Amino acid sequence: MKTPHRLRARVLALALGGLGLACDSEEAFPNLDELDQLRSLHTQTRQPPKDPTNRMDGVERAEKLGDLLFHDAGLSRCGTVSCQSCHDGEGRTVDTATAEGCDGKRTARNPPTVLNAAYNRWFMWDGRADRLWSQALMPLTHPDEMNSDAQVVAARLQGVEPYRTEYLALFGREPAAESGDALMANVGKVLAAYERTLVRVDAPFDEDVRRFLAAVDAGTAEEDPAYLGLKTFLRKGRCVVCHKGPALSDDLFHNIGVEDTGPGGGGQWATLETLLGSPFNAQGSYSDAPNGTDAMRLRTLRTQANQVEMEGAFRTPSLRNVALTAPYMHTGAQATLEEVVDFYNQGGGAAGTFVGRKTDTIVPLELSAEEKQALVELLKSMTGRPR
Ligand code: HEC
Ligand code: HEC
C-alpha cells in the first residue's frame, strides 16, 4: 500500500530526530557534542602550569619575596601605590571601573583579578604581555600606576631587608650590582612566583556540572536544578564558544562590541607590536626558555596576525570567580552580571560604539527572563573556594 505523503514526511522527521539531526529547539540537551563540552568544563584542581620562562616559578623563597614586594608601596615612585592597591580583597581587584595610581592618576581600564592569573596564556585585556613576570613590569613602570623605574626599585631592594639578602640568595648578586633590565625582569619573576599561589578553583559550579553529568547518565537531566543554566550557557547563549574548558576561557581574543572608541579601543591589534618587540617576552633575552613553546607561540602570532580579527578584540576572561570581580569588561562599564547578560542578549554593543568588526558569534539571543536568570545564577556559582 502507498504511504500517504504527509505520513511519510512525519516518519522521516522522526527518523532524523532519532539520529540527532532534528533542529536545536527539539533536541534533547545535552547532545553528544555538548556532553563533551560539559565534561571539559568542570574541575581545575591541578596546579597552574609551570612557566618554563621563569626559573623562580614554584621556588618557595621567591614566592615569599614576591609576597612582600606585591604589598610594598615603596616600589612606586610616589611611595603610596603597591600592586595590592589595585588588586586587593577577596576578588583581588577594585570595585570601581578604573583604579587610582600615583598622584591621583587613574588607569585607562578595569583591573582584572590576579586570582588564577597563572593559568592565563596572555595577560592584559589586549594581551600585550605573554608572561606573568613581564606583565608585572608594566604597572611598575606605568606613569599612571606605580611610575617607577630600575633606579627606584634597585634603591628599595638594596636598602631594605630582607629584600637585599633574599635577592642575593635567589639571583647571586646584590640588587644594586644588577643591570637595570635584568633587575626588573627578576623582580617580575618573583612577583609572578607569588601570584601563582593566588588560586581559587573548585567552585559549586564544578559540583553542579559533575552532578548534572550523573543525571544525564541516569536519564534525569531535565529535573536537575542546573539544567536551564547549563543549557543556556551551552546552547542558546553560545557562551561556551569562547568561555570553554576548565578556565572558562579559550585563551583567545574576540571583538564582542564593548563600547569603547577611546585610545585603548583598538584591542589586541593596537598593542601587537609592543608585545612582539618587548625584550621581556618569552623569546627575549630575559626569558629562561627563549626557544620553548611559549616563544613558538609568539612566532605563530606574528605570522598569523590578522587586522580584521584583532582590531577591537579583547581577551576572553576566565569566568571563574566572576562574581567577585565586578564591574565588568575591559572598560568596567557593566556594573552587574545581569547587565552583562543583557548586553549579550542584545547581541553586543551598537555599531559605531566600538572599534573594528564584531565577531559573527555575537548576535541577539532572545533569552527568556528565566533563561537570563539561570545564566546569572550559573555565573555566580563559579566562585571558587580559597586553597
Ligand atoms: C593603579 C592600579 C594598578 C596597580 C598599582 C597595579 N595594577 Fe595590575 N592591573 C591594573 C589594570 C588597570 C590592569 C589591566 C590593564 C590593561 O589590560 O590594559 C591590570 C592588569 C594586571 C594583570 C593582568 C591580569 C590578566 O588577567 O590579564 C596582572 C597579573 C596584574 N595586573 C598584576 C599586577 C602586579 C604584579 C602589580 C604590581 C607590580 C600591579 N598589577 C599593579 C591596575 C593596577
Ligand atoms: C565570541 C566570544 C564570546 C562569547 C560567545 C561570549 N563571550 Fe563573554 N567575553 C568575551 C570577551 C572577549 C570578553 C571581554 C570583552 C571586553 O572586555 O572587551 C568577555 C567578557 C565576559 C564577561 C566579563 C568578565 C569580566 O571579568 O569582566 C562575562 C561575565 C561574560 N563574558 C559572560 C559571558 C556569557 C554569560 C556569555 C553567553 C551569553 C558570553 N560571555 C559569551 C568573549 C565571549
PDB file of N, CA, C and O in Angstrom, residues 3-74:
ATOM      1  N   THR A   3       2.134   4.773   1.092  1.00  0.00           N
ATOM      2  CA  THR A   3       2.079   5.604   2.285  1.00  0.00           C
ATOM      3  C   THR A   3       1.635   7.010   1.907  1.00  0.00           C
ATOM      4  O   THR A   3       2.182   7.563   0.956  1.00  0.00           O
ATOM      5  N   PRO A   4       0.605   7.553   2.575  1.00  0.00           N
ATOM      6  CA  PRO A   4       0.213   8.930   2.271  1.00  0.00           C
ATOM      7  C   PRO A   4       1.398   9.882   2.459  1.00  0.00           C
ATOM      8  O   PRO A   4       2.211   9.693   3.369  1.00  0.00           O
ATOM      9  N   HIS A   5       1.461  10.891   1.618  1.00  0.00           N
ATOM     10  CA  HIS A   5       2.587  11.819   1.589  1.00  0.00           C
ATOM     11  C   HIS A   5       2.898  12.429   2.958  1.00  0.00           C
ATOM     12  O   HIS A   5       4.042  12.457   3.414  1.00  0.00           O
ATOM     13  N   ARG A   6       1.845  12.919   3.652  1.00  0.00           N
ATOM     14  CA  ARG A   6       2.024  13.596   4.948  1.00  0.00           C
ATOM     15  C   ARG A   6       2.661  12.679   5.975  1.00  0.00           C
ATOM     16  O   ARG A   6       3.566  13.042   6.699  1.00  0.00           O
ATOM     17  N   LEU A   7       2.120  11.461   6.013  1.00  0.00           N
ATOM     18  CA  LEU A   7       2.594  10.498   6.991  1.00  0.00           C
ATOM     19  C   LEU A   7       4.074  10.181   6.748  1.00  0.00           C
ATOM     20  O   LEU A   7       4.880  10.117   7.677  1.00  0.00           O
ATOM     21  N   ARG A   8       4.423  10.058   5.435  1.00  0.00           N
ATOM     22  CA  ARG A   8       5.809   9.744   5.107  1.00  0.00           C
ATOM     23  C   ARG A   8       6.741  10.845   5.635  1.00  0.00           C
ATOM     24  O   ARG A   8       7.789  10.575   6.192  1.00  0.00           O
ATOM     25  N   ALA A   9       6.345  12.090   5.487  1.00  0.00           N
ATOM     26  CA  ALA A   9       7.159  13.210   5.969  1.00  0.00           C
ATOM     27  C   ALA A   9       7.365  13.100   7.482  1.00  0.00           C
ATOM     28  O   ALA A   9       8.452  13.329   7.985  1.00  0.00           O
ATOM     29  N   ARG A  10       6.295  12.708   8.193  1.00  0.00           N
ATOM     30  CA  ARG A  10       6.426  12.614   9.653  1.00  0.00           C
ATOM     31  C   ARG A  10       7.354  11.494  10.064  1.00  0.00           C
ATOM     32  O   ARG A  10       8.176  11.632  10.961  1.00  0.00           O
ATOM     33  N   VAL A  11       7.228  10.370   9.376  1.00  0.00           N
ATOM     34  CA  VAL A  11       8.095   9.232   9.679  1.00  0.00           C
ATOM     35  C   VAL A  11       9.553   9.634   9.469  1.00  0.00           C
ATOM     36  O   VAL A  11      10.426   9.378  10.289  1.00  0.00           O
ATOM     37  N   LEU A  12       9.797  10.361   8.375  1.00  0.00           N
ATOM     38  CA  LEU A  12      11.162  10.810   8.066  1.00  0.00           C
ATOM     39  C   LEU A  12      11.686  11.739   9.160  1.00  0.00           C
ATOM     40  O   LEU A  12      12.807  11.595   9.639  1.00  0.00           O
ATOM     41  N   ALA A  13      10.832  12.666   9.584  1.00  0.00           N
ATOM     42  CA  ALA A  13      11.248  13.618  10.616  1.00  0.00           C
ATOM     43  C   ALA A  13      11.592  12.881  11.908  1.00  0.00           C
ATOM     44  O   ALA A  13      12.589  13.172  12.557  1.00  0.00           O
ATOM     45  N   LEU A  14      10.788  11.880  12.238  1.00  0.00           N
ATOM     46  CA  LEU A  14      11.046  11.119  13.464  1.00  0.00           C
ATOM     47  C   LEU A  14      12.366  10.368  13.363  1.00  0.00           C
ATOM     48  O   LEU A  14      13.163  10.345  14.289  1.00  0.00           O
ATOM     49  N   ALA A  15      12.600   9.794  12.171  1.00  0.00           N
ATOM     50  CA  ALA A  15      13.839   9.046  11.970  1.00  0.00           C
ATOM     51  C   ALA A  15      15.040   9.975  12.103  1.00  0.00           C
ATOM     52  O   ALA A  15      16.018   9.660  12.778  1.00  0.00           O
ATOM     53  N   LEU A  16      14.960  11.156  11.501  1.00  0.00           N
ATOM     54  CA  LEU A  16      16.072  12.110  11.583  1.00  0.00           C
ATOM     55  C   LEU A  16      16.274  12.558  13.020  1.00  0.00           C
ATOM     56  O   LEU A  16      17.390  12.690  13.485  1.00  0.00           O
ATOM     57  N   GLY A  17      15.136  12.775  13.703  1.00  0.00           N
ATOM     58  CA  GLY A  17      15.213  13.180  15.113  1.00  0.00           C
ATOM     59  C   GLY A  17      15.979  12.136  15.909  1.00  0.00           C
ATOM     60  O   GLY A  17      16.846  12.455  16.710  1.00  0.00           O
ATOM     61  N   GLY A  18      15.685  10.876  15.626  1.00  0.00           N
ATOM     62  CA  GLY A  18      16.365   9.782  16.319  1.00  0.00           C
ATOM     63  C   GLY A  18      17.853   9.793  16.053  1.00  0.00           C
ATOM     64  O   GLY A  18      18.650   9.406  16.908  1.00  0.00           O
ATOM     65  N   LEU A  19      18.261  10.290  14.892  1.00  0.00           N
ATOM     66  CA  LEU A  19      19.688  10.347  14.566  1.00  0.00           C
ATOM     67  C   LEU A  19      20.358  11.610  15.112  1.00  0.00           C
ATOM     68  O   LEU A  19      21.517  11.858  14.852  1.00  0.00           O
ATOM     69  N   GLY A  20      19.589  12.406  15.824  1.00  0.00           N
ATOM     70  CA  GLY A  20      20.164  13.629  16.376  1.00  0.00           C
ATOM     71  C   GLY A  20      20.244  14.743  15.347  1.00  0.00           C
ATOM     72  O   GLY A  20      21.021  15.665  15.492  1.00  0.00           O
ATOM     73  N   LEU A  21      19.450  14.646  14.291  1.00  0.00           N
ATOM     74  CA  LEU A  21      19.531  15.669  13.255  1.00  0.00           C
ATOM     75  C   LEU A  21      18.377  16.673  13.319  1.00  0.00           C
ATOM     76  O   LEU A  21      18.246  17.527  12.474  1.00  0.00           O
ATOM     77  N   ALA A  22      17.524  16.544  14.312  1.00  0.00           N
ATOM     78  CA  ALA A  22      16.400  17.466  14.424  1.00  0.00           C
ATOM     79  C   ALA A  22      16.902  18.863  14.760  1.00  0.00           C
ATOM     80  O   ALA A  22      18.045  19.034  15.160  1.00  0.00           O
ATOM     81  N   CYS A  23      16.058  19.855  14.574  1.00  0.00           N
ATOM     82  CA  CYS A  23      16.528  21.218  14.826  1.00  0.00           C
ATOM     83  C   CYS A  23      16.734  21.431  16.328  1.00  0.00           C
ATOM     84  O   CYS A  23      16.143  20.737  17.154  1.00  0.00           O
ATOM     85  N   ASP A  24      17.585  22.420  16.665  1.00  0.00           N
ATOM     86  CA  ASP A  24      18.050  22.645  18.026  1.00  0.00           C
ATOM     87  C   ASP A  24      16.959  22.636  19.094  1.00  0.00           C
ATOM     88  O   ASP A  24      17.110  22.051  20.136  1.00  0.00           O
ATOM     89  N   SER A  25      15.854  23.327  18.803  1.00  0.00           N
ATOM     90  CA  SER A  25      14.855  23.544  19.830  1.00  0.00           C
ATOM     91  C   SER A  25      14.212  22.229  20.277  1.00  0.00           C
ATOM     92  O   SER A  25      13.703  22.135  21.371  1.00  0.00           O
ATOM     93  N   GLU A  26      14.243  21.228  19.409  1.00  0.00           N
ATOM     94  CA  GLU A  26      13.583  19.974  19.763  1.00  0.00           C
ATOM     95  C   GLU A  26      14.536  18.975  20.379  1.00  0.00           C
ATOM     96  O   GLU A  26      14.128  18.039  21.036  1.00  0.00           O
ATOM     97  N   GLU A  27      15.812  19.163  20.136  1.00  0.00           N
ATOM     98  CA  GLU A  27      16.777  18.149  20.509  1.00  0.00           C
ATOM     99  C   GLU A  27      16.996  18.126  22.021  1.00  0.00           C
ATOM    100  O   GLU A  27      17.086  19.165  22.659  1.00  0.00           O
ATOM    101  N   ALA A  28      17.074  16.919  22.557  1.00  0.00           N
ATOM    102  CA  ALA A  28      17.297  16.810  24.000  1.00  0.00           C
ATOM    103  C   ALA A  28      18.673  17.370  24.346  1.00  0.00           C
ATOM    104  O   ALA A  28      19.628  17.233  23.581  1.00  0.00           O
ATOM    105  N   PHE A  29      18.739  18.020  25.499  1.00  0.00           N
ATOM    106  CA  PHE A  29      20.010  18.565  25.974  1.00  0.00           C
ATOM    107  C   PHE A  29      20.551  17.647  27.056  1.00  0.00           C
ATOM    108  O   PHE A  29      19.804  17.256  27.944  1.00  0.00           O
ATOM    109  N   PRO A  30      21.825  17.318  27.046  1.00  0.00           N
ATOM    110  CA  PRO A  30      22.836  17.669  26.043  1.00  0.00           C
ATOM    111  C   PRO A  30      22.929  16.637  24.925  1.00  0.00           C
ATOM    112  O   PRO A  30      22.708  15.460  25.152  1.00  0.00           O
ATOM    113  N   ASN A  31      23.311  17.098  23.710  1.00  0.00           N
ATOM    114  CA  ASN A  31      23.663  16.141  22.664  1.00  0.00           C
ATOM    115  C   ASN A  31      25.123  15.725  22.864  1.00  0.00           C
ATOM    116  O   ASN A  31      25.757  16.153  23.829  1.00  0.00           O
ATOM    117  N   LEU A  32      25.636  14.908  21.970  1.00  0.00           N
ATOM    118  CA  LEU A  32      26.970  14.336  22.224  1.00  0.00           C
ATOM    119  C   LEU A  32      28.073  15.403  22.270  1.00  0.00           C
ATOM    120  O   LEU A  32      28.962  15.348  23.117  1.00  0.00           O
ATOM    121  N   ASP A  33      27.996  16.381  21.362  1.00  0.00           N
ATOM    122  CA  ASP A  33      28.999  17.459  21.385  1.00  0.00           C
ATOM    123  C   ASP A  33      28.929  18.219  22.696  1.00  0.00           C
ATOM    124  O   ASP A  33      29.945  18.554  23.302  1.00  0.00           O
ATOM    125  N   GLU A  34      27.698  18.505  23.091  1.00  0.00           N
ATOM    126  CA  GLU A  34      27.509  19.275  24.316  1.00  0.00           C
ATOM    127  C   GLU A  34      27.986  18.493  25.536  1.00  0.00           C
ATOM    128  O   GLU A  34      28.519  19.055  26.490  1.00  0.00           O
ATOM    129  N   LEU A  35      27.815  17.192  25.474  1.00  0.00           N
ATOM    130  CA  LEU A  35      28.288  16.344  26.569  1.00  0.00           C
ATOM    131  C   LEU A  35      29.809  16.477  26.701  1.00  0.00           C
ATOM    132  O   LEU A  35      30.346  16.609  27.807  1.00  0.00           O
ATOM    133  N   ASP A  36      30.492  16.459  25.576  1.00  0.00           N
ATOM    134  CA  ASP A  36      31.958  16.639  25.609  1.00  0.00           C
ATOM    135  C   ASP A  36      32.325  18.000  26.185  1.00  0.00           C
ATOM    136  O   ASP A  36      33.254  18.115  26.985  1.00  0.00           O
ATOM    137  N   GLN A  37      31.594  19.019  25.756  1.00  0.00           N
ATOM    138  CA  GLN A  37      31.881  20.373  26.267  1.00  0.00           C
ATOM    139  C   GLN A  37      31.672  20.424  27.771  1.00  0.00           C
ATOM    140  O   GLN A  37      32.484  20.969  28.505  1.00  0.00           O
ATOM    141  N   LEU A  38      30.573  19.822  28.231  1.00  0.00           N
ATOM    142  CA  LEU A  38      30.281  19.805  29.667  1.00  0.00           C
ATOM    143  C   LEU A  38      31.379  19.094  30.449  1.00  0.00           C
ATOM    144  O   LEU A  38      31.826  19.564  31.489  1.00  0.00           O
ATOM    145  N   ARG A  39      31.822  17.967  29.912  1.00  0.00           N
ATOM    146  CA  ARG A  39      32.851  17.194  30.622  1.00  0.00           C
ATOM    147  C   ARG A  39      34.133  17.997  30.769  1.00  0.00           C
ATOM    148  O   ARG A  39      34.863  17.844  31.735  1.00  0.00           O
ATOM    149  N   SER A  40      34.418  18.854  29.777  1.00  0.00           N
ATOM    150  CA  SER A  40      35.686  19.606  29.824  1.00  0.00           C
ATOM    151  C   SER A  40      35.591  20.834  30.726  1.00  0.00           C
ATOM    152  O   SER A  40      36.600  21.463  31.033  1.00  0.00           O
ATOM    153  N   LEU A  41      34.380  21.186  31.153  1.00  0.00           N
ATOM    154  CA  LEU A  41      34.220  22.431  31.917  1.00  0.00           C
ATOM    155  C   LEU A  41      34.654  22.327  33.373  1.00  0.00           C
ATOM    156  O   LEU A  41      35.147  23.273  33.944  1.00  0.00           O
ATOM    157  N   HIS A  42      34.421  21.190  33.974  1.00  0.00           N
ATOM    158  CA  HIS A  42      34.498  21.161  35.435  1.00  0.00           C
ATOM    159  C   HIS A  42      35.882  20.807  35.971  1.00  0.00           C
ATOM    160  O   HIS A  42      36.717  20.290  35.235  1.00  0.00           O
ATOM    161  N   THR A  43      36.065  21.113  37.208  1.00  0.00           N
ATOM    162  CA  THR A  43      37.300  20.933  37.988  1.00  0.00           C
ATOM    163  C   THR A  43      38.519  21.624  37.391  1.00  0.00           C
ATOM    164  O   THR A  43      38.750  21.634  36.205  1.00  0.00           O
ATOM    165  N   GLN A  44      39.273  22.144  38.280  1.00  0.00           N
ATOM    166  CA  GLN A  44      40.522  22.765  37.880  1.00  0.00           C
ATOM    167  C   GLN A  44      41.448  22.624  39.079  1.00  0.00           C
ATOM    168  O   GLN A  44      42.130  23.548  39.464  1.00  0.00           O
ATOM    169  N   THR A  45      41.420  21.449  39.661  1.00  0.00           N
ATOM    170  CA  THR A  45      42.135  21.285  40.919  1.00  0.00           C
ATOM    171  C   THR A  45      43.643  21.178  40.730  1.00  0.00           C
ATOM    172  O   THR A  45      44.393  21.279  41.682  1.00  0.00           O
ATOM    173  N   ARG A  46      44.070  20.988  39.474  1.00  0.00           N
ATOM    174  CA  ARG A  46      45.519  20.900  39.264  1.00  0.00           C
ATOM    175  C   ARG A  46      46.161  22.265  39.540  1.00  0.00           C
ATOM    176  O   ARG A  46      45.503  23.296  39.513  1.00  0.00           O
ATOM    177  N   GLN A  47      47.473  22.239  39.744  1.00  0.00           N
ATOM    178  CA  GLN A  47      48.235  23.479  39.912  1.00  0.00           C
ATOM    179  C   GLN A  47      48.260  24.220  38.567  1.00  0.00           C
ATOM    180  O   GLN A  47      48.134  23.596  37.523  1.00  0.00           O
ATOM    181  N   PRO A  48      48.438  25.533  38.605  1.00  0.00           N
ATOM    182  CA  PRO A  48      48.644  26.229  37.328  1.00  0.00           C
ATOM    183  C   PRO A  48      49.853  25.624  36.609  1.00  0.00           C
ATOM    184  O   PRO A  48      50.771  25.122  37.258  1.00  0.00           O
ATOM    185  N   PRO A  49      49.861  25.658  35.278  1.00  0.00           N
ATOM    186  CA  PRO A  49      51.001  25.094  34.552  1.00  0.00           C
ATOM    187  C   PRO A  49      52.290  25.822  34.946  1.00  0.00           C
ATOM    188  O   PRO A  49      52.274  27.010  35.216  1.00  0.00           O
ATOM    189  N   LYS A  50      53.382  25.086  34.964  1.00  0.00           N
ATOM    190  CA  LYS A  50      54.649  25.709  35.308  1.00  0.00           C
ATOM    191  C   LYS A  50      55.093  26.614  34.163  1.00  0.00           C
ATOM    192  O   LYS A  50      54.841  26.317  32.997  1.00  0.00           O
ATOM    193  N   ASP A  51      55.733  27.719  34.503  1.00  0.00           N
ATOM    194  CA  ASP A  51      56.200  28.642  33.473  1.00  0.00           C
ATOM    195  C   ASP A  51      57.696  28.438  33.263  1.00  0.00           C
ATOM    196  O   ASP A  51      58.513  28.891  34.053  1.00  0.00           O
ATOM    197  N   PRO A  52      58.072  27.762  32.180  1.00  0.00           N
ATOM    198  CA  PRO A  52      59.500  27.486  31.967  1.00  0.00           C
ATOM    199  C   PRO A  52      60.312  28.751  31.697  1.00  0.00           C
ATOM    200  O   PRO A  52      61.544  28.724  31.824  1.00  0.00           O
ATOM    201  N   THR A  53      59.656  29.852  31.344  1.00  0.00           N
ATOM    202  CA  THR A  53      60.412  31.078  31.077  1.00  0.00           C
ATOM    203  C   THR A  53      60.766  31.800  32.372  1.00  0.00           C
ATOM    204  O   THR A  53      61.476  32.802  32.348  1.00  0.00           O
ATOM    205  N   ASN A  54      60.253  31.284  33.494  1.00  0.00           N
ATOM    206  CA  ASN A  54      60.535  31.892  34.803  1.00  0.00           C
ATOM    207  C   ASN A  54      61.116  30.856  35.751  1.00  0.00           C
ATOM    208  O   ASN A  54      60.404  30.024  36.303  1.00  0.00           O
ATOM    209  N   ARG A  55      62.433  30.895  35.940  1.00  0.00           N
ATOM    210  CA  ARG A  55      63.045  29.867  36.773  1.00  0.00           C
ATOM    211  C   ARG A  55      62.707  30.034  38.247  1.00  0.00           C
ATOM    212  O   ARG A  55      63.017  29.173  39.066  1.00  0.00           O
ATOM    213  N   MET A  56      62.081  31.131  38.615  1.00  0.00           N
ATOM    214  CA  MET A  56      61.650  31.331  40.003  1.00  0.00           C
ATOM    215  C   MET A  56      60.273  30.717  40.274  1.00  0.00           C
ATOM    216  O   MET A  56      59.811  30.687  41.411  1.00  0.00           O
ATOM    217  N   ASP A  57      59.625  30.260  39.227  1.00  0.00           N
ATOM    218  CA  ASP A  57      58.284  29.709  39.366  1.00  0.00           C
ATOM    219  C   ASP A  57      58.315  28.468  40.259  1.00  0.00           C
ATOM    220  O   ASP A  57      59.075  27.532  40.001  1.00  0.00           O
ATOM    221  N   GLY A  58      57.514  28.492  41.315  1.00  0.00           N
ATOM    222  CA  GLY A  58      57.462  27.348  42.213  1.00  0.00           C
ATOM    223  C   GLY A  58      58.552  27.343  43.276  1.00  0.00           C
ATOM    224  O   GLY A  58      58.578  26.445  44.122  1.00  0.00           O
ATOM    225  N   VAL A  59      59.444  28.324  43.271  1.00  0.00           N
ATOM    226  CA  VAL A  59      60.510  28.407  44.281  1.00  0.00           C
ATOM    227  C   VAL A  59      59.953  29.141  45.509  1.00  0.00           C
ATOM    228  O   VAL A  59      59.587  30.313  45.429  1.00  0.00           O
ATOM    229  N   GLU A  60      59.894  28.424  46.621  1.00  0.00           N
ATOM    230  CA  GLU A  60      59.203  28.963  47.787  1.00  0.00           C
ATOM    231  C   GLU A  60      59.794  30.291  48.265  1.00  0.00           C
ATOM    232  O   GLU A  60      59.072  31.216  48.637  1.00  0.00           O
ATOM    233  N   ARG A  61      61.098  30.374  48.248  1.00  0.00           N
ATOM    234  CA  ARG A  61      61.757  31.587  48.705  1.00  0.00           C
ATOM    235  C   ARG A  61      61.387  32.788  47.826  1.00  0.00           C
ATOM    236  O   ARG A  61      61.213  33.905  48.317  1.00  0.00           O
ATOM    237  N   ALA A  62      61.242  32.529  46.546  1.00  0.00           N
ATOM    238  CA  ALA A  62      60.839  33.588  45.608  1.00  0.00           C
ATOM    239  C   ALA A  62      59.384  33.978  45.838  1.00  0.00           C
ATOM    240  O   ALA A  62      59.024  35.158  45.774  1.00  0.00           O
ATOM    241  N   GLU A  63      58.552  32.984  46.135  1.00  0.00           N
ATOM    242  CA  GLU A  63      57.135  33.276  46.411  1.00  0.00           C
ATOM    243  C   GLU A  63      57.013  34.211  47.608  1.00  0.00           C
ATOM    244  O   GLU A  63      56.210  35.143  47.619  1.00  0.00           O
ATOM    245  N   LYS A  64      57.833  33.952  48.616  1.00  0.00           N
ATOM    246  CA  LYS A  64      57.768  34.769  49.835  1.00  0.00           C
ATOM    247  C   LYS A  64      58.246  36.185  49.570  1.00  0.00           C
ATOM    248  O   LYS A  64      57.646  37.157  50.041  1.00  0.00           O
ATOM    249  N   LEU A  65      59.348  36.314  48.830  1.00  0.00           N
ATOM    250  CA  LEU A  65      59.829  37.653  48.485  1.00  0.00           C
ATOM    251  C   LEU A  65      58.798  38.379  47.620  1.00  0.00           C
ATOM    252  O   LEU A  65      58.511  39.566  47.829  1.00  0.00           O
ATOM    253  N   GLY A  66      58.208  37.649  46.692  1.00  0.00           N
ATOM    254  CA  GLY A  66      57.186  38.242  45.826  1.00  0.00           C
ATOM    255  C   GLY A  66      55.988  38.732  46.621  1.00  0.00           C
ATOM    256  O   GLY A  66      55.428  39.801  46.333  1.00  0.00           O
ATOM    257  N   ASP A  67      55.614  37.995  47.631  1.00  0.00           N
ATOM    258  CA  ASP A  67      54.507  38.386  48.513  1.00  0.00           C
ATOM    259  C   ASP A  67      54.821  39.742  49.158  1.00  0.00           C
ATOM    260  O   ASP A  67      53.993  40.664  49.153  1.00  0.00           O
ATOM    261  N   LEU A  68      56.028  39.875  49.672  1.00  0.00           N
ATOM    262  CA  LEU A  68      56.418  41.146  50.309  1.00  0.00           C
ATOM    263  C   LEU A  68      56.403  42.285  49.290  1.00  0.00           C
ATOM    264  O   LEU A  68      55.883  43.370  49.558  1.00  0.00           O
ATOM    265  N   LEU A  69      56.974  42.038  48.121  1.00  0.00           N
ATOM    266  CA  LEU A  69      57.067  43.101  47.113  1.00  0.00           C
ATOM    267  C   LEU A  69      55.692  43.495  46.584  1.00  0.00           C
ATOM    268  O   LEU A  69      55.442  44.667  46.306  1.00  0.00           O
ATOM    269  N   PHE A  70      54.796  42.508  46.462  1.00  0.00           N
ATOM    270  CA  PHE A  70      53.441  42.785  45.960  1.00  0.00           C
ATOM    271  C   PHE A  70      52.739  43.808  46.856  1.00  0.00           C
ATOM    272  O   PHE A  70      51.938  44.612  46.389  1.00  0.00           O
ATOM    273  N   HIS A  71      53.074  43.766  48.128  1.00  0.00           N
ATOM    274  CA  HIS A  71      52.392  44.626  49.096  1.00  0.00           C
ATOM    275  C   HIS A  71      53.185  45.874  49.458  1.00  0.00           C
ATOM    276  O   HIS A  71      52.797  46.612  50.364  1.00  0.00           O
ATOM    277  N   ASP A  72      54.296  46.132  48.769  1.00  0.00           N
ATOM    278  CA  ASP A  72      55.184  47.225  49.170  1.00  0.00           C
ATOM    279  C   ASP A  72      55.012  48.469  48.289  1.00  0.00           C
ATOM    280  O   ASP A  72      55.411  48.483  47.124  1.00  0.00           O
ATOM    281  N   ALA A  73      54.440  49.508  48.871  1.00  0.00           N
ATOM    282  CA  ALA A  73      54.259  50.772  48.146  1.00  0.00           C
ATOM    283  C   ALA A  73      55.593  51.475  47.903  1.00  0.00           C
ATOM    284  O   ALA A  73      55.678  52.388  47.072  1.00  0.00           O
ATOM    285  N   GLY A  74      56.639  51.033  48.591  1.00  0.00           N
ATOM    286  CA  GLY A  74      57.961  51.619  48.415  1.00  0.00           C
ATOM    287  C   GLY A  74      58.565  51.358  47.048  1.00  0.00           C
ATOM    288  O   GLY A  74      59.570  51.970  46.678  1.00  0.00           O
TER     289      GLY A  74
END
